DNA sequence: ATTTTTGAACTGACCAGTCAGTTCAAAAAC
DNA sequence: GTTTTTGAACTGACTGGTCAGTTCAAAAAT
């Protein structure tokens, strides 16, 4: 029965399973509370209580309330960009056009917001504030999102599929904004609509079929 | 005696010139601070100081910090809708198409945001939050903005100028979002661009000339 | 003469962050 | 294989400070 070999390396792994689980619970608790109330109005006691954890645990796992928030931002935006990138790659694999890729990304964005509405809310609410502690984190994180869209636009222009007239950074920002706001509005004020309804409306705008032509 | 007196109406006039001026100073101070820091992180003392007014004056003019904020929201959105409506009417007078009217409204939106960036920031940051004291005020105020756009879209469809496919409420929300986010992004991250650049990019999207056709 | 503003003092609630102490599963010693 | 030790993870009462909102007498403005 050859002993399993004594030396257990993972002892030093600072991200033990237990710790990871605790952090995840804290993210989960913080994201909803901050989305609803804003950062300043949300207390660390509330976060701890909602996570089912003592206040001290928050400070054992994070340096401060602000740091918890910043890591939450990085974590969430990581999920979003991965999802957008995957959609773009997927469309590319299938040999679709860049407009099709954008369309897929819009859908991926909507799916994400539908699954994590609180995170999106919080992101939009904080993004354009100035002079806040986490400003630089936000800028980095915003750039990650926009860059994914910009790349697709750039490829589309190079391939001659998109108009050379378009201003890539501005168009990317506008597209992201369109999806964010339409989705938040859907979640907040038009819950009865299906994801396909929303996707359809945005797709129409993207394809420029708002004006003109009826079939 | 017993002078029943000619009922002095203006006694009840709570909006004397002086008071209006004080309130305006308080709005002005509050809007910047709250846009930068958020509602909860902004103290009444700060607002009073920035407005160059004593703290007691704040409470003489407003019932509470929350009420000051709600009135600020109503005041600001009043300006915005008036501006959008004016743009729409203006385009209509000139006998332009509805797409032209939308284009004018986009420009009016950009001009507004350019003039009152702090208000826009604050509006976007608060709009989709839930469970806050001023939630109902926000819903009313949002509806006013969206309604202006919806009306133009509806007229456009009726006139056969816009596709009957479009989903009016969703499209209106998406258009408003597109402008809001593109403009905030412009203000925050792409200051060097001119208003015309931004307007051009959005106009291209509106006219559906992103994909295809180069001249 | 009445409205509006001032400013400073006060209250009571609330909150971020700290720290001395507890828990417990795994490693080491026996 | 039983006992002891270790230390990462967690706990929650406590502290020092902050803030919204109140009060009010006196001053200024109209």
Coordinates of C-alpha atoms (C1' of nucleotides) in Angstrom, one line a residue:
Chain A
X1 CA 0.0 0.0 0.0
X2 CA 2.8 2.4 -0.5
X3 CA 2.2 5.4 1.6
X4 CA 0.7 8.3 -0.3
X5 CA 4.0 10.1 0.0
X6 CA 4.1 12.4 2.9
X7 CA 5.0 15.8 1.7
X8 CA 1.8 17.7 1.1
X9 CA 2.7 20.7 -0.9
X10 CA -0.6 22.5 -1.0
X11 CA -0.3 23.4 2.7
X12 CA 1.3 26.6 1.7
X13 CA -1.3 27.4 -0.9
X14 CA -2.6 30.7 0.4
X15 CA -5.8 30.4 -1.5
X16 CA -7.1 27.4 0.4
X17 CA -10.4 26.0 -0.6
X18 CA -11.9 27.4 2.5
X19 CA -10.7 30.8 1.9
X20 CA -11.8 30.8 -1.7
X21 CA -15.3 29.8 -0.6
X22 CA -15.4 32.6 2.0
X23 CA -14.3 35.2 -0.5
X24 CA -16.9 34.0 -3.0
X25 CA -19.6 34.4 -0.3
X26 CA -18.4 37.9 0.4
X27 CA -18.4 38.9 -3.3
X28 CA -21.9 37.5 -3.7
X29 CA -23.1 39.5 -0.7
X30 CA -21.3 42.7 -1.6
X31 CA -22.4 42.8 -5.2
X32 CA -26.1 42.9 -4.4
X33 CA -25.9 45.3 -1.5
X34 CA -23.6 47.7 -3.3
X35 CA -25.7 47.6 -6.5
X36 CA -28.8 48.4 -4.5
X37 CA -27.4 51.0 -2.1
X38 CA -24.1 52.2 -3.5
X39 CA -20.7 51.7 -2.0
X40 CA -20.8 54.3 0.8
X41 CA -24.3 53.4 1.9
X42 CA -23.4 49.7 2.3
X43 CA -21.8 48.8 5.6
X44 CA -19.2 46.1 6.2
X45 CA -21.5 44.8 8.9
X46 CA -24.3 44.3 6.3
X47 CA -21.9 42.5 3.9
X48 CA -20.7 40.2 6.6
X49 CA -24.1 39.4 7.9
X50 CA -25.5 38.7 4.4
X51 CA -22.5 36.4 3.7
X52 CA -23.1 34.6 7.0
X53 CA -19.6 35.5 8.3
X54 CA -18.2 37.6 11.1
X55 CA -17.1 41.1 10.4
X56 CA -13.5 40.3 11.3
X57 CA -13.5 37.7 8.5
X58 CA -14.0 40.5 6.0
X59 CA -10.8 42.1 7.3
X60 CA -9.0 38.9 7.4
X61 CA -9.7 38.3 3.7
X62 CA -9.5 41.9 2.4
X63 CA -7.4 44.8 3.5
X64 CA -10.3 47.2 3.5
X65 CA -13.8 47.7 2.2
X66 CA -12.4 49.5 -0.8
X67 CA -10.1 46.6 -1.6
X68 CA -13.0 44.1 -1.4
X69 CA -14.8 46.3 -3.9
X70 CA -11.9 46.6 -6.3
X71 CA -11.3 42.9 -6.4
X72 CA -15.0 42.4 -6.9
X73 CA -14.8 44.7 -9.9
X74 CA -11.8 42.8 -11.4
X75 CA -13.5 39.5 -10.8
X76 CA -16.8 40.5 -12.5
X77 CA -15.2 42.3 -15.5
X78 CA -13.1 39.2 -16.0
X79 CA -16.2 37.2 -16.4
X80 CA -17.7 39.7 -18.8
X81 CA -14.8 40.1 -21.1
X82 CA -14.2 36.3 -21.2
X83 CA -17.8 36.0 -22.3
X84 CA -17.6 38.6 -25.0
X85 CA -14.3 37.3 -26.3
X86 CA -15.8 33.8 -26.4
X87 CA -18.7 35.0 -28.4
X88 CA -16.4 36.8 -30.9
X89 CA -14.2 33.8 -31.3
X90 CA -17.1 31.5 -31.7
X91 CA -18.5 33.6 -34.5
X92 CA -15.1 33.8 -36.1
X93 CA -14.7 30.0 -36.0
X94 CA -18.0 29.6 -37.8
X95 CA -16.6 31.9 -40.4
X96 CA -19.3 34.5 -39.9
X97 CA -19.0 38.2 -40.8
X98 CA -17.8 40.7 -38.3
X99 CA -21.3 42.1 -38.0
X100 CA -22.4 38.6 -37.0
X101 CA -19.7 38.6 -34.4
X102 CA -21.0 41.9 -33.0
X103 CA -24.4 40.5 -33.0
X104 CA -23.2 37.5 -31.0
X105 CA -21.4 39.8 -28.6
X106 CA -24.6 41.8 -28.1
X107 CA -26.3 38.6 -27.2
X108 CA -23.5 37.5 -24.9
X109 CA -23.7 40.9 -23.2
X110 CA -27.4 40.5 -22.6
X111 CA -27.0 37.0 -21.3
X112 CA -24.3 38.2 -18.9
X113 CA -26.4 41.1 -17.6
X114 CA -29.4 38.9 -17.3
X115 CA -27.3 36.5 -15.1
X116 CA -25.5 39.2 -13.1
X117 CA -27.8 42.2 -13.1
X118 CA -26.4 43.5 -9.8
X119 CA -22.9 43.6 -11.0
X120 CA -23.8 45.5 -14.1
X121 CA -25.7 48.0 -12.1
X122 CA -22.8 48.6 -9.8
X123 CA -20.4 48.9 -12.7
X124 CA -22.4 51.5 -14.5
X125 CA -23.1 53.4 -11.4
X126 CA -19.4 53.8 -10.5
X127 CA -17.8 54.0 -13.9
X128 CA -17.9 57.7 -14.6
X129 CA -17.3 59.0 -11.1
X130 CA -14.2 60.9 -10.6
X131 CA -11.8 61.3 -7.7
X132 CA -12.7 58.0 -6.1
X133 CA -10.2 55.6 -4.6
X134 CA -10.8 52.9 -7.1
X135 CA -10.7 55.2 -10.2
X136 CA -7.6 53.6 -11.7
X137 CA -8.9 50.1 -11.3
X138 CA -12.1 51.1 -13.1
X139 CA -10.2 52.6 -16.0
X140 CA -8.2 49.5 -16.5
X141 CA -11.3 47.4 -16.3
X142 CA -13.3 49.6 -18.7
X143 CA -10.5 49.4 -21.2
X144 CA -10.6 45.6 -21.2
X145 CA -14.3 45.6 -22.1
X146 CA -14.1 48.3 -24.8
X147 CA -10.9 46.7 -26.3
X148 CA -12.7 43.5 -27.1
X149 CA -15.3 45.5 -29.1
X150 CA -12.7 47.7 -30.7
X151 CA -10.8 44.8 -32.0
X152 CA -13.8 43.3 -33.8
X153 CA -14.6 46.7 -35.3
X154 CA -11.0 47.2 -36.5
X155 CA -11.0 43.8 -38.1
X156 CA -14.3 44.5 -39.7
X157 CA -13.0 47.8 -41.2
X158 CA -9.8 46.1 -42.4
X159 CA -11.7 43.3 -44.0
X160 CA -13.7 46.0 -45.8
X161 CA -16.9 44.8 -44.2
X162 CA -17.4 47.9 -42.1
X163 CA -17.4 51.5 -43.3
X164 CA -14.1 53.2 -43.0
X165 CA -16.0 56.3 -41.9
X166 CA -16.5 54.8 -38.4
X167 CA -14.7 56.2 -35.4
X168 CA -13.6 53.0 -33.7
X169 CA -13.2 54.1 -30.1
X170 CA -16.4 56.2 -30.1
X171 CA -18.4 53.5 -31.9
X172 CA -17.2 50.9 -29.5
X173 CA -18.2 53.0 -26.5
X174 CA -21.6 53.8 -28.0
X175 CA -22.3 50.1 -28.7
X176 CA -21.3 49.0 -25.2
X177 CA -23.4 51.8 -23.8
X178 CA -26.4 50.9 -26.0
X179 CA -26.3 47.3 -24.7
X180 CA -25.7 48.2 -21.1
X181 CA -28.4 50.8 -20.9
X182 CA -31.0 48.8 -22.9
X183 CA -30.3 45.8 -20.7
X184 CA -30.5 47.6 -17.4
X185 CA -33.7 49.3 -18.6
X186 CA -35.1 45.9 -19.6
X187 CA -34.3 44.5 -16.1
X188 CA -35.6 47.5 -14.2
X189 CA -38.6 48.6 -16.1
X190 CA -39.6 46.1 -18.8
X191 CA -39.1 42.8 -17.1
X192 CA -41.8 41.1 -19.2
X193 CA -39.8 41.3 -22.4
X194 CA -37.8 38.3 -23.4
X195 CA -34.1 38.3 -24.1
X196 CA -34.8 37.8 -27.7
X197 CA -37.0 40.9 -27.8
X198 CA -34.2 43.0 -26.5
X199 CA -31.7 41.3 -28.7
X200 CA -33.9 41.9 -31.7
X201 CA -34.3 45.6 -31.0
X202 CA -30.6 46.1 -30.6
X203 CA -29.8 44.0 -33.6
X204 CA -32.0 46.1 -35.8
X205 CA -30.1 49.2 -34.7
X206 CA -26.8 47.5 -35.4
X207 CA -27.8 46.5 -38.8
X208 CA -29.1 49.9 -39.6
X209 CA -32.6 48.8 -40.3
X210 CA -34.4 51.2 -38.1
X211 CA -34.9 53.7 -40.8
X212 CA -36.4 52.8 -44.1
X213 CA -37.3 49.6 -45.7
X214 CA -40.2 47.5 -44.7
X215 CA -40.4 44.0 -46.3
Chain B
X1 CA -59.8 98.1 11.4
X2 CA -59.8 94.4 11.5
X3 CA -58.3 95.0 8.2
X4 CA -59.3 91.9 6.3
X5 CA -56.9 93.5 4.0
X6 CA -56.6 92.7 0.4
X7 CA -55.3 89.2 0.8
X8 CA -51.6 89.4 0.2
X9 CA -50.9 86.6 -2.1
X10 CA -47.2 86.9 -2.2
X11 CA -46.8 86.1 1.5
X12 CA -47.2 82.5 0.5
X13 CA -44.8 82.8 -2.4
X14 CA -42.1 80.6 -1.2
X15 CA -40.0 81.3 -4.2
X16 CA -38.8 84.8 -3.6
X17 CA -35.9 85.9 -5.8
X18 CA -33.5 85.6 -2.9
X19 CA -34.6 82.1 -2.0
X20 CA -34.4 81.0 -5.6
X21 CA -30.9 82.2 -5.8
X22 CA -29.9 80.3 -2.6
X23 CA -31.6 77.1 -3.9
X24 CA -29.7 77.5 -7.2
X25 CA -26.4 77.8 -5.3
X26 CA -27.3 74.7 -3.4
X27 CA -28.2 72.7 -6.5
X28 CA -25.0 73.8 -8.1
X29 CA -22.9 72.7 -5.2
X30 CA -24.8 69.4 -4.6
X31 CA -24.7 68.3 -8.2
X32 CA -20.9 68.3 -8.5
X33 CA -20.3 66.8 -5.1
X34 CA -22.8 64.0 -5.5
X35 CA -21.7 63.2 -9.0
X36 CA -18.1 62.8 -7.8
X37 CA -18.7 61.0 -4.6
X38 CA -22.2 59.6 -4.6
X39 CA -25.1 60.7 -2.4
X40 CA -24.1 58.9 0.8
X41 CA -20.5 60.0 0.7
X42 CA -21.5 63.6 0.3
X43 CA -22.2 65.5 3.5
X44 CA -24.5 68.4 4.1
X45 CA -21.7 70.4 5.6
X46 CA -19.7 70.0 2.3
X47 CA -22.7 71.1 0.3
X48 CA -23.3 74.1 2.4
X49 CA -19.6 75.1 2.4
X50 CA -19.3 74.7 -1.4
X51 CA -22.4 76.8 -1.8
X52 CA -21.0 79.5 0.5
X53 CA -23.9 79.2 2.8
X54 CA -24.5 78.1 6.4
X55 CA -25.7 74.7 7.2
X56 CA -28.9 76.0 8.8
X57 CA -29.7 77.6 5.4
X58 CA -29.8 74.1 3.8
X59 CA -32.5 73.1 6.3
X60 CA -34.3 76.3 6.0
X61 CA -34.7 75.7 2.3
X62 CA -35.1 71.9 2.2
X63 CA -36.7 69.5 4.5
X64 CA -33.8 67.1 4.3
X65 CA -30.8 66.1 2.3
X66 CA -32.9 63.6 0.4
X67 CA -35.4 66.2 -0.5
X68 CA -32.7 68.5 -1.8
X69 CA -31.5 65.7 -4.0
X70 CA -35.0 64.8 -5.3
X71 CA -35.7 68.4 -6.3
X72 CA -32.3 68.6 -7.9
X73 CA -33.3 65.6 -10.0
X74 CA -36.6 67.1 -11.1
X75 CA -34.9 70.4 -11.9
X76 CA -32.2 68.8 -14.0
X77 CA -34.4 66.4 -15.9
X78 CA -36.7 69.4 -16.6
X79 CA -33.9 71.1 -18.4
X80 CA -33.0 68.0 -20.4
X81 CA -36.5 67.1 -21.6
X82 CA -37.1 70.8 -22.5
X83 CA -34.0 70.7 -24.5
X84 CA -34.8 67.5 -26.3
X85 CA -38.4 68.6 -27.0
X86 CA -37.2 71.8 -28.4
X87 CA -34.8 70.0 -30.7
X88 CA -37.6 67.8 -31.9
X89 CA -40.0 70.7 -32.5
X90 CA -37.3 72.7 -34.2
X91 CA -36.7 69.8 -36.7
X92 CA -40.4 69.4 -37.2
X93 CA -40.9 73.1 -37.9
X94 CA -38.3 72.9 -40.6
X95 CA -40.2 70.1 -42.1
X96 CA -37.4 67.6 -41.6
X97 CA -37.8 63.9 -41.5
X98 CA -38.2 62.1 -38.2
X99 CA -34.7 60.6 -38.5
X100 CA -33.5 64.2 -38.8
X101 CA -35.4 65.0 -35.7
X102 CA -33.7 62.1 -33.9
X103 CA -30.4 63.3 -35.1
X104 CA -31.1 66.8 -33.7
X105 CA -32.1 65.3 -30.4
X106 CA -28.9 63.4 -30.2
X107 CA -27.0 66.6 -30.7
X108 CA -29.2 68.3 -28.1
X109 CA -28.4 65.5 -25.7
X110 CA -24.7 65.9 -26.3
X111 CA -24.9 69.6 -25.8
X112 CA -26.7 69.1 -22.5
X113 CA -24.3 66.6 -21.2
X114 CA -21.4 68.7 -22.3
X115 CA -22.9 71.6 -20.3
X116 CA -24.0 69.6 -17.3
X117 CA -21.7 66.6 -17.1
X118 CA -22.1 66.3 -13.4
X119 CA -25.8 66.0 -13.5
X120 CA -25.7 63.3 -16.2
X121 CA -23.2 61.4 -14.2
X122 CA -25.4 61.5 -11.1
X123 CA -28.5 60.6 -13.1
X124 CA -26.9 57.5 -14.6
X125 CA -25.4 56.4 -11.4
X126 CA -28.7 56.4 -9.6
X127 CA -31.2 55.5 -12.2
X128 CA -31.1 51.7 -12.0
X129 CA -30.7 51.3 -8.3
X130 CA -33.5 49.7 -6.4
X131 CA -34.9 50.3 -2.9
X132 CA -33.8 53.8 -2.5
X133 CA -35.8 56.6 -1.1
X134 CA -36.1 58.6 -4.3
X135 CA -36.9 55.6 -6.5
X136 CA -40.3 56.8 -7.5
X137 CA -39.0 60.3 -8.3
X138 CA -36.5 58.7 -10.6
X139 CA -39.0 56.6 -12.4
X140 CA -41.2 59.6 -13.2
X141 CA -38.3 61.5 -14.4
X142 CA -36.9 58.7 -16.5
X143 CA -40.3 58.3 -18.2
X144 CA -40.3 61.9 -19.1
X145 CA -37.0 61.6 -21.0
X146 CA -37.9 58.3 -22.7
X147 CA -41.3 59.6 -23.7
X148 CA -39.9 62.4 -25.8
X149 CA -38.0 59.9 -27.8
X150 CA -40.8 57.4 -28.0
X151 CA -43.1 60.0 -29.4
X152 CA -40.8 60.8 -32.3
X153 CA -40.3 57.1 -33.0
X154 CA -44.0 56.5 -33.0
X155 CA -44.6 59.4 -35.4
X156 CA -41.9 58.1 -37.6
X157 CA -43.4 54.7 -37.9
X158 CA -46.9 56.1 -38.5
X159 CA -45.5 58.3 -41.2
X160 CA -44.0 55.2 -42.8
X161 CA -40.6 56.6 -42.4
X162 CA -39.3 54.2 -39.8
X163 CA -39.6 50.4 -40.0
X164 CA -42.6 48.9 -38.4
X165 CA -40.4 46.2 -37.1
X166 CA -39.0 48.4 -34.4
X167 CA -39.9 48.0 -30.8
X168 CA -40.5 51.5 -29.7
X169 CA -39.9 51.3 -26.0
X170 CA -36.8 49.2 -26.3
X171 CA -35.4 51.3 -29.2
X172 CA -36.0 54.5 -27.3
X173 CA -34.2 53.1 -24.3
X174 CA -31.3 51.9 -26.4
X175 CA -31.0 55.3 -28.2
X176 CA -31.0 57.2 -24.9
X177 CA -28.5 54.8 -23.5
X178 CA -26.3 55.0 -26.5
X179 CA -26.1 58.8 -26.2
X180 CA -25.7 58.9 -22.4
X181 CA -22.9 56.4 -22.4
X182 CA -21.1 57.7 -25.4
X183 CA -21.2 61.2 -24.0
X184 CA -20.0 60.2 -20.5
X185 CA -17.3 58.2 -22.1
X186 CA -16.3 61.2 -24.2
X187 CA -16.2 63.4 -21.1
X188 CA -14.3 61.0 -19.0
X189 CA -11.9 59.3 -21.3
X190 CA -11.8 61.0 -24.6
X191 CA -11.9 64.7 -23.8
X192 CA -9.9 65.6 -26.9
X193 CA -12.7 64.7 -29.2
X194 CA -15.0 67.4 -30.4
X195 CA -18.8 67.4 -30.0
X196 CA -19.0 67.0 -33.7
X197 CA -16.9 63.9 -33.7
X198 CA -19.1 62.3 -31.1
X199 CA -22.3 63.4 -32.9
X200 CA -20.9 62.0 -36.2
X201 CA -20.2 58.6 -34.7
X202 CA -23.7 58.3 -33.2
X203 CA -25.3 59.7 -36.3
X204 CA -23.7 57.0 -38.4
X205 CA -25.1 54.3 -36.1
X206 CA -28.5 55.9 -36.2
X207 CA -28.5 56.0 -40.0
X208 CA -27.3 52.4 -40.1
X209 CA -24.2 53.2 -42.0
X210 CA -21.8 51.3 -39.9
X211 CA -21.9 48.2 -41.9
X212 CA -21.4 48.2 -45.6
X213 CA -21.2 50.9 -48.1
X214 CA -18.2 53.1 -48.5
X215 CA -18.6 56.1 -50.8
Chain C
dA1 C1' -42.1 94.1 10.1
dT2 C1' -41.3 90.0 8.1
dT3 C1' -38.5 86.7 5.7
dT4 C1' -34.3 84.8 5.2
dT5 C1' -29.8 83.6 6.6
dT6 C1' -26.2 82.8 10.0
dG7 C1' -23.3 79.9 12.8
dA8 C1' -22.3 77.3 16.4
dA9 C1' -23.5 74.0 19.7
dC10 C1' -25.6 69.6 20.5
dT11 C1' -27.5 64.8 20.1
dG12 C1' -27.9 60.3 19.0
dA13 C1' -27.0 57.0 15.7
dC14 C1' -23.9 54.7 12.9
dC15 C1' -19.7 52.8 11.1
dA16 C1' -14.7 51.4 9.4
dG17 C1' -11.3 49.2 11.2
dT18 C1' -8.8 46.8 15.3
dC19 C1' -7.4 43.2 18.2
dA20 C1' -7.3 39.7 21.8
dG21 C1' -9.2 35.5 21.9
dT22 C1' -11.3 31.0 19.9
dT23 C1' -11.6 27.0 16.8
dC24 C1' -10.2 23.0 14.6
dA25 C1' -8.0 20.1 11.1
dA26 C1' -3.8 18.6 9.9
dA27 C1' 1.2 17.9 11.1
dA28 C1' 4.5 16.4 14.4
dA29 C1' 5.8 14.0 18.3
dC30 C1' 5.5 10.2 21.0
Chain D
dG1 C1' -2.6 5.2 16.9
dT2 C1' -2.8 8.4 20.4
dT3 C1' -1.5 12.9 22.1
dT4 C1' 0.3 17.4 21.5
dT5 C1' 1.3 21.3 18.8
dT6 C1' 0.7 24.5 15.2
dG7 C1' -1.2 28.3 12.7
dA8 C1' -4.5 29.7 9.3
dA9 C1' -9.1 31.1 9.6
dC10 C1' -12.5 33.1 12.0
dT11 C1' -14.9 35.8 15.7
dG12 C1' -17.3 39.8 17.7
dA13 C1' -16.9 43.4 21.3
dC14 C1' -14.8 47.6 21.3
dT15 C1' -12.9 52.3 19.8
dG16 C1' -12.4 56.6 17.8
dG17 C1' -14.5 59.2 14.8
dT18 C1' -18.2 61.0 11.6
dC19 C1' -22.5 62.7 10.2
dA20 C1' -27.6 64.0 9.6
dG21 C1' -30.5 66.6 11.5
dT22 C1' -32.1 70.0 15.3
dT23 C1' -32.1 74.2 17.8
dC24 C1' -32.0 79.0 18.4
dA25 C1' -30.7 83.7 19.3
dA26 C1' -29.0 87.2 16.7
dA27 C1' -28.1 89.5 12.4
dA28 C1' -29.0 90.8 7.7
dA29 C1' -31.8 91.6 3.9
dT30 C1' -36.0 93.1 1.7

